[in-house]
Structures are given as C-alpha cells and as structure tokens.
Amino acid sequence: MVDQQAELSWTEDRIPVSDRFDDPYFSLENGLAETRHVFLAGNSLPERFRPGFHIAELGFGTGLNMLTAWAAWEGAGMTGPLRFTSFEAYPMAPGDMARALAAFPELGPWAERFLKAWTGARCDLGTLQLDVVQGDARQTLPEWTGRADAWFLDGFSPAKNPELWQEDLLTHVANRTAPGGTVATYTAAGFVRRGLEAAGFAVTRVQGYGRKRHMTQGVLP
Ligand SMILES: C[S@@+](CC[C@H](N)C(=O)[O-])C[C@H]1O[C@@H](n2cnc3c(N)ncnc32)[C@H](O)[C@@H]1O
C-alpha cells in the first residue's frame, strides 16, 4: 500500500504543479488539446477502438488522460467498457483532482461521473473499467499480468522523473503490450526513444504539441 500522497502547488491558471518533481501535471498551454494530440492521435485513437480495448498508462495524476480517452470512447459510440489501467505512486486527493479538472468544462460530465464513484483504486462505470495500481511502477508493472493495446507514457519530464523512463521499465511496457500495440509520449528525449527501441518498439518521432517540436510514437511489430 502507498502512504504517499501527491503534494501540490497551483499556478495562477489553476494548473497543479508537483512539489516533489517540480513539474506541472499537464501542458501549461492547453492540457486537453495536448492529451488529444499526444496520447489519442499518437496511438491512432479513436480509430483503433474496438470492444475490449485496453489502455494502460504510467502516471494517473489528475485523471485528465483517462477522462479524455473515456469521452472519446463514448463519442465513438462504444457501448461496452473501455479498460483503462494506470500506474501511480503518489495519488492525488480527489478534491485536488476535481479542482484541476474544473479547467476543462468540456469533460465536466465525465469528470462528475468519475469523481462520484472514485474511492481510489478501481471503479466500474459501465463504459469504463478503471484500475489504478498504486505504488512505484518499477515494482508494480513487473507484477502486472494484463496486456494493453495502447500505452500512455506520461511521467513527469524525463529530466525530473528519470525513473519512469528507464530502459528496463520500458521493456516491461513492451512485455505487457499486445502484438501490434502502440505507445505514445509527449517527449522526444533521445534516451527514451532508444529505450523504447531496445524494448522492441518500432519508434517514430512526429510533430509535438504546441511549443514542443517533437513527440514519440512506437508500435510493437
Ligand atoms: C505528468 S503526471 C501525469 C498526468 C496524468 N496522466 C494526468 O492525466 O493528469 C506524472 C505522474 O507520474 C507519477 N509518478 C512519478 N513517478 C512514478 C513512479 N515511479 N511510479 C508511478 N507513478 C509515478 C506522478 O505522481 C504523477 O502523477
């Protein structure tokens, strides 16, 4: 069990910043648009959605990525559950999640349904089966027996949170990816790209969001 909670400060624009990692939880420009560009389009979603689709994520944070994916899933007319597993070492208090998510009124209906049901580990909301695995992903991911069709790699910046980007963790990501499955991340850091390649992904550097020139996509052959 984890007894460490996220410790936050807030910018004037109401963006949460981690005190531990000295890094914002999402883009200072437009978190929702960045999530759509990097994690949805980066994994060819919603086009690849099909019944039983499973997304996994490193770093649950505010739940913004999950809510964006869930809204896209329902928007694509999917009626069964989207499976979403996220690995999180320092869970955010629900009140802080609510405060952060209030910046995205477009996601309001999904945030409300999620926050009503959220007790901190698992919830089943009909079209969403969410599992947040608490603990350091370096310990919890190797023990995970699931298999994801798409991964959202969303640690804090590799310079500030290098443990979430190291090659052996990326190898565990590859081991827990379905054949033909994908990864996407906002970073184009060379050591992350090389780590994904060493893990077995075919890696491409593509256009990033906003001020970030590049981001990274990978496919498991
Ligand atoms: C950029 S934030 C994620 C933002 C999130 N995806 C969202 O939609 O709000 C990075 C997250 O990684 C988590 N984290 C950092 N190191 C970790 C580790 N070793 N294991 C698991 N989670 C970690 C942080 O606590 C933080 O919530």
PDB file of C-alpha atoms and ligand atoms in Angstrom:
ATOM      1  CA  MET A   1       0.000   0.000   0.000  1.00  0.00           C
ATOM      2  CA  VAL A   2       1.028   3.555  -0.601  1.00  0.00           C
ATOM      3  CA  ASP A   3       1.012   6.143   2.103  1.00  0.00           C
ATOM      4  CA  GLN A   4       2.493   8.916  -0.006  1.00  0.00           C
ATOM      5  CA  GLN A   5       0.088  11.449  -1.423  1.00  0.00           C
ATOM      6  CA  ALA A   6       0.848  13.981  -4.110  1.00  0.00           C
ATOM      7  CA  GLU A   7       1.960  17.347  -2.759  1.00  0.00           C
ATOM      8  CA  LEU A   8       0.928  20.220  -4.955  1.00  0.00           C
ATOM      9  CA  SER A   9       1.133  23.901  -5.636  1.00  0.00           C
ATOM     10  CA  TRP A  10      -1.137  25.719  -8.075  1.00  0.00           C
ATOM     11  CA  THR A  11      -0.225  28.188 -10.813  1.00  0.00           C
ATOM     12  CA  GLU A  12      -2.309  31.316 -11.341  1.00  0.00           C
ATOM     13  CA  ASP A  13      -4.011  29.463 -14.208  1.00  0.00           C
ATOM     14  CA  ARG A  14      -5.065  26.741 -11.756  1.00  0.00           C
ATOM     15  CA  ILE A  15      -2.674  24.124 -13.087  1.00  0.00           C
ATOM     16  CA  PRO A  16      -1.366  21.722 -10.436  1.00  0.00           C
ATOM     17  CA  VAL A  17       2.421  21.521 -10.095  1.00  0.00           C
ATOM     18  CA  SER A  18       4.077  18.661  -8.219  1.00  0.00           C
ATOM     19  CA  ASP A  19       6.258  19.888  -5.349  1.00  0.00           C
ATOM     20  CA  ARG A  20       8.144  16.586  -5.356  1.00  0.00           C
ATOM     21  CA  PHE A  21       9.039  16.710  -9.055  1.00  0.00           C
ATOM     22  CA  ASP A  22       8.801  20.487  -9.606  1.00  0.00           C
ATOM     23  CA  ASP A  23       6.834  19.905 -12.816  1.00  0.00           C
ATOM     24  CA  PRO A  24       3.239  20.625 -13.953  1.00  0.00           C
ATOM     25  CA  TYR A  25       0.753  17.748 -14.339  1.00  0.00           C
ATOM     26  CA  PHE A  26      -0.258  18.852 -17.806  1.00  0.00           C
ATOM     27  CA  SER A  27       0.526  21.374 -20.512  1.00  0.00           C
ATOM     28  CA  LEU A  28       0.621  24.976 -19.438  1.00  0.00           C
ATOM     29  CA  GLU A  29      -0.886  25.818 -22.838  1.00  0.00           C
ATOM     30  CA  ASN A  30      -3.917  23.548 -23.148  1.00  0.00           C
ATOM     31  CA  GLY A  31      -3.886  20.221 -21.343  1.00  0.00           C
ATOM     32  CA  LEU A  32      -6.903  18.756 -23.109  1.00  0.00           C
ATOM     33  CA  ALA A  33      -5.694  19.571 -26.630  1.00  0.00           C
ATOM     34  CA  GLU A  34      -2.252  18.191 -25.766  1.00  0.00           C
ATOM     35  CA  THR A  35      -3.759  14.952 -24.444  1.00  0.00           C
ATOM     36  CA  ARG A  36      -5.781  14.541 -27.636  1.00  0.00           C
ATOM     37  CA  HIS A  37      -2.760  15.199 -29.828  1.00  0.00           C
ATOM     38  CA  VAL A  38      -0.163  13.190 -27.958  1.00  0.00           C
ATOM     39  CA  PHE A  39      -1.998  10.276 -26.387  1.00  0.00           C
ATOM     40  CA  LEU A  40      -5.102   9.789 -28.554  1.00  0.00           C
ATOM     41  CA  ALA A  41      -3.801  10.678 -32.042  1.00  0.00           C
ATOM     42  CA  GLY A  42      -0.351   9.353 -31.022  1.00  0.00           C
ATOM     43  CA  ASN A  43      -1.946   5.911 -30.516  1.00  0.00           C
ATOM     44  CA  SER A  44      -4.269   6.257 -33.572  1.00  0.00           C
ATOM     45  CA  LEU A  45      -7.322   6.673 -31.350  1.00  0.00           C
ATOM     46  CA  PRO A  46     -10.263   6.708 -31.531  1.00  0.00           C
ATOM     47  CA  GLU A  47      -9.839   4.902 -34.913  1.00  0.00           C
ATOM     48  CA  ARG A  48      -8.437   1.746 -33.272  1.00  0.00           C
ATOM     49  CA  PHE A  49     -11.131   1.463 -30.615  1.00  0.00           C
ATOM     50  CA  ARG A  50     -12.868  -1.910 -30.674  1.00  0.00           C
ATOM     51  CA  PRO A  51     -14.706  -3.916 -27.998  1.00  0.00           C
ATOM     52  CA  GLY A  52     -12.385  -4.908 -25.139  1.00  0.00           C
ATOM     53  CA  PHE A  53      -9.768  -2.248 -25.982  1.00  0.00           C
ATOM     54  CA  HIS A  54      -7.285  -1.791 -23.141  1.00  0.00           C
ATOM     55  CA  ILE A  55      -5.290   1.377 -22.487  1.00  0.00           C
ATOM     56  CA  ALA A  56      -2.521   1.428 -19.881  1.00  0.00           C
ATOM     57  CA  GLU A  57      -0.752   4.486 -18.540  1.00  0.00           C
ATOM     58  CA  LEU A  58       2.291   5.398 -16.491  1.00  0.00           C
ATOM     59  CA  GLY A  59       1.189   8.260 -14.196  1.00  0.00           C
ATOM     60  CA  PHE A  60      -2.539   8.706 -13.447  1.00  0.00           C
ATOM     61  CA  GLY A  61      -2.146  12.209 -11.972  1.00  0.00           C
ATOM     62  CA  THR A  62      -5.376  14.190 -12.267  1.00  0.00           C
ATOM     63  CA  GLY A  63      -7.134  11.587 -14.442  1.00  0.00           C
ATOM     64  CA  LEU A  64      -7.212  14.020 -17.379  1.00  0.00           C
ATOM     65  CA  ASN A  65      -5.859  11.498 -19.894  1.00  0.00           C
ATOM     66  CA  MET A  66      -8.261   8.807 -18.709  1.00  0.00           C
ATOM     67  CA  LEU A  67     -11.273  11.134 -18.927  1.00  0.00           C
ATOM     68  CA  THR A  68     -10.251  12.342 -22.391  1.00  0.00           C
ATOM     69  CA  ALA A  69      -9.958   8.740 -23.593  1.00  0.00           C
ATOM     70  CA  TRP A  70     -13.243   7.708 -21.966  1.00  0.00           C
ATOM     71  CA  ALA A  71     -15.103  10.677 -23.508  1.00  0.00           C
ATOM     72  CA  ALA A  72     -13.630   9.773 -26.922  1.00  0.00           C
ATOM     73  CA  TRP A  73     -14.684   6.130 -26.390  1.00  0.00           C
ATOM     74  CA  GLU A  74     -18.293   7.104 -25.736  1.00  0.00           C
ATOM     75  CA  GLY A  75     -18.096   9.703 -28.511  1.00  0.00           C
ATOM     76  CA  ALA A  76     -17.112   6.898 -30.901  1.00  0.00           C
ATOM     77  CA  GLY A  77     -20.326   5.083 -29.970  1.00  0.00           C
ATOM     78  CA  MET A  78     -18.684   2.283 -27.975  1.00  0.00           C
ATOM     79  CA  THR A  79     -21.194   0.764 -25.570  1.00  0.00           C
ATOM     80  CA  GLY A  80     -19.076  -1.886 -23.799  1.00  0.00           C
ATOM     81  CA  PRO A  81     -16.371  -0.998 -21.277  1.00  0.00           C
ATOM     82  CA  LEU A  82     -13.081   0.722 -22.127  1.00  0.00           C
ATOM     83  CA  ARG A  83     -10.437  -0.926 -19.963  1.00  0.00           C
ATOM     84  CA  PHE A  84      -8.026   1.602 -18.531  1.00  0.00           C
ATOM     85  CA  THR A  85      -5.182   0.665 -16.160  1.00  0.00           C
ATOM     86  CA  SER A  86      -2.922   3.359 -14.758  1.00  0.00           C
ATOM     87  CA  PHE A  87       0.155   3.078 -12.521  1.00  0.00           C
ATOM     88  CA  GLU A  88       0.510   5.808  -9.901  1.00  0.00           C
ATOM     89  CA  ALA A  89       2.961   6.155  -6.999  1.00  0.00           C
ATOM     90  CA  TYR A  90       1.684   9.391  -5.447  1.00  0.00           C
ATOM     91  CA  PRO A  91      -2.112   9.508  -5.769  1.00  0.00           C
ATOM     92  CA  MET A  92      -3.756  12.893  -5.879  1.00  0.00           C
ATOM     93  CA  ALA A  93      -6.527  13.683  -3.388  1.00  0.00           C
ATOM     94  CA  PRO A  94      -9.954  13.624  -5.103  1.00  0.00           C
ATOM     95  CA  GLY A  95     -10.534  17.273  -4.127  1.00  0.00           C
ATOM     96  CA  ASP A  96      -7.347  18.260  -5.957  1.00  0.00           C
ATOM     97  CA  MET A  97      -8.385  16.198  -8.985  1.00  0.00           C
ATOM     98  CA  ALA A  98     -11.738  17.976  -9.044  1.00  0.00           C
ATOM     99  CA  ARG A  99     -10.032  21.362  -8.807  1.00  0.00           C
ATOM    100  CA  ALA A 100      -7.632  20.557 -11.661  1.00  0.00           C
ATOM    101  CA  LEU A 101     -10.329  19.042 -13.878  1.00  0.00           C
ATOM    102  CA  ALA A 102     -12.592  22.081 -13.445  1.00  0.00           C
ATOM    103  CA  ALA A 103     -10.324  23.763 -16.029  1.00  0.00           C
ATOM    104  CA  PHE A 104     -11.884  21.502 -18.712  1.00  0.00           C
ATOM    105  CA  PRO A 105     -15.653  22.113 -18.754  1.00  0.00           C
ATOM    106  CA  GLU A 106     -15.914  20.017 -21.922  1.00  0.00           C
ATOM    107  CA  LEU A 107     -15.028  16.976 -19.806  1.00  0.00           C
ATOM    108  CA  GLY A 108     -17.387  18.014 -16.986  1.00  0.00           C
ATOM    109  CA  PRO A 109     -19.982  15.236 -17.441  1.00  0.00           C
ATOM    110  CA  TRP A 110     -17.281  12.526 -17.394  1.00  0.00           C
ATOM    111  CA  ALA A 111     -15.359  14.118 -14.505  1.00  0.00           C
ATOM    112  CA  GLU A 112     -18.568  14.254 -12.466  1.00  0.00           C
ATOM    113  CA  ARG A 113     -19.418  10.584 -13.075  1.00  0.00           C
ATOM    114  CA  PHE A 114     -15.846   9.541 -12.287  1.00  0.00           C
ATOM    115  CA  LEU A 115     -15.408  11.630  -9.126  1.00  0.00           C
ATOM    116  CA  LYS A 116     -18.738  10.433  -7.721  1.00  0.00           C
ATOM    117  CA  ALA A 117     -17.615   6.807  -7.992  1.00  0.00           C
ATOM    118  CA  TRP A 118     -13.920   7.244  -7.201  1.00  0.00           C
ATOM    119  CA  THR A 119     -12.645   5.664  -3.996  1.00  0.00           C
ATOM    120  CA  GLY A 120      -9.025   5.414  -5.004  1.00  0.00           C
ATOM    121  CA  ALA A 121      -8.283   2.150  -6.782  1.00  0.00           C
ATOM    122  CA  ARG A 122     -10.939   0.728  -9.033  1.00  0.00           C
ATOM    123  CA  CYS A 123     -14.268   1.696 -10.494  1.00  0.00           C
ATOM    124  CA  ASP A 124     -16.724   0.273 -12.933  1.00  0.00           C
ATOM    125  CA  LEU A 125     -18.834   2.856 -14.710  1.00  0.00           C
ATOM    126  CA  GLY A 126     -20.452   0.767 -17.428  1.00  0.00           C
ATOM    127  CA  THR A 127     -18.453   2.128 -20.364  1.00  0.00           C
ATOM    128  CA  LEU A 128     -15.289   2.389 -18.225  1.00  0.00           C
ATOM    129  CA  GLN A 129     -13.440  -0.241 -16.217  1.00  0.00           C
ATOM    130  CA  LEU A 130     -10.732   1.697 -14.413  1.00  0.00           C
ATOM    131  CA  ASP A 131      -7.938   0.206 -12.357  1.00  0.00           C
ATOM    132  CA  VAL A 132      -5.325   2.481 -10.782  1.00  0.00           C
ATOM    133  CA  VAL A 133      -2.437   0.393  -9.484  1.00  0.00           C
ATOM    134  CA  GLN A 134      -0.900   2.212  -6.561  1.00  0.00           C
ATOM    135  CA  GLY A 135       2.824   2.087  -5.915  1.00  0.00           C
ATOM    136  CA  ASP A 136       6.061   2.689  -7.754  1.00  0.00           C
ATOM    137  CA  ALA A 137       5.612   1.440 -11.326  1.00  0.00           C
ATOM    138  CA  ARG A 138       9.113  -0.057 -11.183  1.00  0.00           C
ATOM    139  CA  GLN A 139       7.710  -2.543  -8.682  1.00  0.00           C
ATOM    140  CA  THR A 140       4.055  -2.795  -9.714  1.00  0.00           C
ATOM    141  CA  LEU A 141       4.353  -3.049 -13.505  1.00  0.00           C
ATOM    142  CA  PRO A 142       6.577  -6.173 -13.497  1.00  0.00           C
ATOM    143  CA  GLU A 143       3.902  -7.881 -11.379  1.00  0.00           C
ATOM    144  CA  TRP A 144       1.035  -6.846 -13.649  1.00  0.00           C
ATOM    145  CA  THR A 145      -0.412  -9.638 -15.779  1.00  0.00           C
ATOM    146  CA  GLY A 146      -2.578  -7.523 -18.116  1.00  0.00           C
ATOM    147  CA  ARG A 147      -1.837  -6.626 -21.714  1.00  0.00           C
ATOM    148  CA  ALA A 148      -2.503  -3.214 -23.211  1.00  0.00           C
ATOM    149  CA  ASP A 149      -3.390  -2.285 -26.773  1.00  0.00           C
ATOM    150  CA  ALA A 150      -2.121   1.265 -26.243  1.00  0.00           C
ATOM    151  CA  TRP A 151       0.146   2.893 -23.675  1.00  0.00           C
ATOM    152  CA  PHE A 152       0.183   6.490 -22.490  1.00  0.00           C
ATOM    153  CA  LEU A 153       3.701   7.178 -21.175  1.00  0.00           C
ATOM    154  CA  ASP A 154       3.081  10.261 -19.061  1.00  0.00           C
ATOM    155  CA  GLY A 155       5.682  10.552 -16.325  1.00  0.00           C
ATOM    156  CA  PHE A 156       6.936  13.998 -15.418  1.00  0.00           C
ATOM    157  CA  SER A 157       9.685  15.285 -17.685  1.00  0.00           C
ATOM    158  CA  PRO A 158      12.459  12.710 -18.180  1.00  0.00           C
ATOM    159  CA  ALA A 159      14.974  15.122 -16.646  1.00  0.00           C
ATOM    160  CA  LYS A 160      12.943  15.390 -13.430  1.00  0.00           C
ATOM    161  CA  ASN A 161      11.409  11.904 -13.216  1.00  0.00           C
ATOM    162  CA  PRO A 162      14.034   9.670 -14.939  1.00  0.00           C
ATOM    163  CA  GLU A 163      12.964   6.547 -13.017  1.00  0.00           C
ATOM    164  CA  LEU A 164       9.722   6.395 -15.020  1.00  0.00           C
ATOM    165  CA  TRP A 165      11.580   6.392 -18.355  1.00  0.00           C
ATOM    166  CA  GLN A 166      14.361   3.914 -17.797  1.00  0.00           C
ATOM    167  CA  GLU A 167      15.021   1.136 -20.276  1.00  0.00           C
ATOM    168  CA  ASP A 168      14.130  -1.804 -18.046  1.00  0.00           C
ATOM    169  CA  LEU A 169      10.729  -0.250 -17.228  1.00  0.00           C
ATOM    170  CA  LEU A 170      10.125   0.324 -20.957  1.00  0.00           C
ATOM    171  CA  THR A 171      10.979  -3.350 -21.507  1.00  0.00           C
ATOM    172  CA  HIS A 172       8.228  -4.254 -19.039  1.00  0.00           C
ATOM    173  CA  VAL A 173       5.901  -1.945 -21.006  1.00  0.00           C
ATOM    174  CA  ALA A 174       6.750  -3.870 -24.192  1.00  0.00           C
ATOM    175  CA  ASN A 175       6.229  -7.218 -22.430  1.00  0.00           C
ATOM    176  CA  ARG A 176       2.760  -6.063 -21.406  1.00  0.00           C
ATOM    177  CA  THR A 177       1.733  -4.813 -24.868  1.00  0.00           C
ATOM    178  CA  ALA A 178      -0.469  -6.795 -27.250  1.00  0.00           C
ATOM    179  CA  PRO A 179       1.048  -7.609 -30.668  1.00  0.00           C
ATOM    180  CA  GLY A 180       0.535  -4.577 -32.890  1.00  0.00           C
ATOM    181  CA  GLY A 181       0.011  -2.446 -29.790  1.00  0.00           C
ATOM    182  CA  THR A 182       1.332   1.093 -29.510  1.00  0.00           C
ATOM    183  CA  VAL A 183       2.951   3.599 -27.165  1.00  0.00           C
ATOM    184  CA  ALA A 184       2.879   7.371 -27.289  1.00  0.00           C
ATOM    185  CA  THR A 185       4.555  10.056 -25.243  1.00  0.00           C
ATOM    186  CA  TYR A 186       4.999  13.816 -25.358  1.00  0.00           C
ATOM    187  CA  THR A 187       8.776  13.579 -25.012  1.00  0.00           C
ATOM    188  CA  ALA A 188      11.307  13.144 -27.802  1.00  0.00           C
ATOM    189  CA  ALA A 189      14.235  12.681 -25.401  1.00  0.00           C
ATOM    190  CA  GLY A 190      16.877  10.540 -27.112  1.00  0.00           C
ATOM    191  CA  PHE A 191      17.315   8.128 -24.217  1.00  0.00           C
ATOM    192  CA  VAL A 192      13.566   7.450 -24.113  1.00  0.00           C
ATOM    193  CA  ARG A 193      13.461   6.753 -27.865  1.00  0.00           C
ATOM    194  CA  ARG A 194      16.469   4.468 -27.579  1.00  0.00           C
ATOM    195  CA  GLY A 195      14.931   2.723 -24.562  1.00  0.00           C
ATOM    196  CA  LEU A 196      11.709   2.059 -26.497  1.00  0.00           C
ATOM    197  CA  GLU A 197      13.697   0.737 -29.474  1.00  0.00           C
ATOM    198  CA  ALA A 198      15.756  -1.531 -27.223  1.00  0.00           C
ATOM    199  CA  ALA A 199      12.475  -2.801 -25.739  1.00  0.00           C
ATOM    200  CA  GLY A 200      11.326  -3.846 -29.207  1.00  0.00           C
ATOM    201  CA  PHE A 201       9.150  -0.962 -30.424  1.00  0.00           C
ATOM    202  CA  ALA A 202       9.461   0.498 -33.926  1.00  0.00           C
ATOM    203  CA  VAL A 203       9.813   4.153 -32.949  1.00  0.00           C
ATOM    204  CA  THR A 204       8.956   7.302 -34.877  1.00  0.00           C
ATOM    205  CA  ARG A 205       9.486  10.931 -33.981  1.00  0.00           C
ATOM    206  CA  VAL A 206       6.475  13.001 -35.036  1.00  0.00           C
ATOM    207  CA  GLN A 207       5.228  16.552 -34.601  1.00  0.00           C
ATOM    208  CA  GLY A 208       4.682  17.505 -30.973  1.00  0.00           C
ATOM    209  CA  TYR A 209       2.009  19.670 -29.422  1.00  0.00           C
ATOM    210  CA  GLY A 210       2.308  23.442 -29.100  1.00  0.00           C
ATOM    211  CA  ARG A 211       5.804  24.589 -28.303  1.00  0.00           C
ATOM    212  CA  LYS A 212       7.151  21.027 -28.234  1.00  0.00           C
ATOM    213  CA  ARG A 213       8.604  20.366 -31.656  1.00  0.00           C
ATOM    214  CA  HIS A 214       8.551  16.584 -31.464  1.00  0.00           C
ATOM    215  CA  MET A 215       6.949  13.697 -29.619  1.00  0.00           C
ATOM    216  CA  THR A 216       7.411   9.923 -29.833  1.00  0.00           C
ATOM    217  CA  GLN A 217       5.259   7.077 -31.098  1.00  0.00           C
ATOM    218  CA  GLY A 218       6.035   3.387 -31.107  1.00  0.00           C
ATOM    219  CA  VAL A 219       4.473   0.206 -32.492  1.00  0.00           C
ATOM    220  CA  LEU A 220       5.203  -3.314 -31.349  1.00  0.00           C
ATOM    221  CA  PRO A 221       5.676  -5.375 -34.517  1.00  0.00           C
TER     222      PRO A 221
HETATM  223  C1  LIG B   1       2.710  14.272 -15.678  1.00  0.00           C
HETATM  224  S1  LIG B   1       1.945  13.476 -14.324  1.00  0.00           S
HETATM  225  C2  LIG B   1       0.672  12.509 -15.083  1.00  0.00           C
HETATM  226  C3  LIG B   1      -0.514  13.293 -15.561  1.00  0.00           C
HETATM  227  C4  LIG B   1      -1.716  12.426 -15.802  1.00  0.00           C
HETATM  228  N1  LIG B   1      -1.549  11.442 -16.826  1.00  0.00           N
HETATM  229  C5  LIG B   1      -2.986  13.224 -15.996  1.00  0.00           C
HETATM  230  O1  LIG B   1      -3.765  12.881 -16.915  1.00  0.00           O
HETATM  231  O2  LIG B   1      -3.219  14.135 -15.208  1.00  0.00           O
HETATM  232  C6  LIG B   1       3.094  12.205 -13.872  1.00  0.00           C
HETATM  233  C7  LIG B   1       2.575  11.230 -12.844  1.00  0.00           C
HETATM  234  O3  LIG B   1       3.535  10.182 -12.657  1.00  0.00           O
HETATM  235  C8  LIG B   1       3.520   9.808 -11.285  1.00  0.00           C
HETATM  236  N2  LIG B   1       4.775   9.113 -10.980  1.00  0.00           N
HETATM  237  C9  LIG B   1       6.025   9.631 -10.874  1.00  0.00           C
HETATM  238  N3  LIG B   1       6.940   8.667 -10.604  1.00  0.00           N
HETATM  239  C10 LIG B   1       6.255   7.494 -10.544  1.00  0.00           C
HETATM  240  C11 LIG B   1       6.626   6.132 -10.318  1.00  0.00           C
HETATM  241  N4  LIG B   1       7.907   5.798 -10.086  1.00  0.00           N
HETATM  242  N5  LIG B   1       5.659   5.191 -10.360  1.00  0.00           N
HETATM  243  C12 LIG B   1       4.362   5.517 -10.610  1.00  0.00           C
HETATM  244  N6  LIG B   1       3.949   6.786 -10.827  1.00  0.00           N
HETATM  245  C13 LIG B   1       4.871   7.773 -10.807  1.00  0.00           C
HETATM  246  C14 LIG B   1       3.362  11.135 -10.586  1.00  0.00           C
HETATM  247  O4  LIG B   1       2.928  11.011  -9.257  1.00  0.00           O
HETATM  248  C15 LIG B   1       2.350  11.846 -11.471  1.00  0.00           C
HETATM  249  O5  LIG B   1       1.028  11.618 -11.056  1.00  0.00           O
END
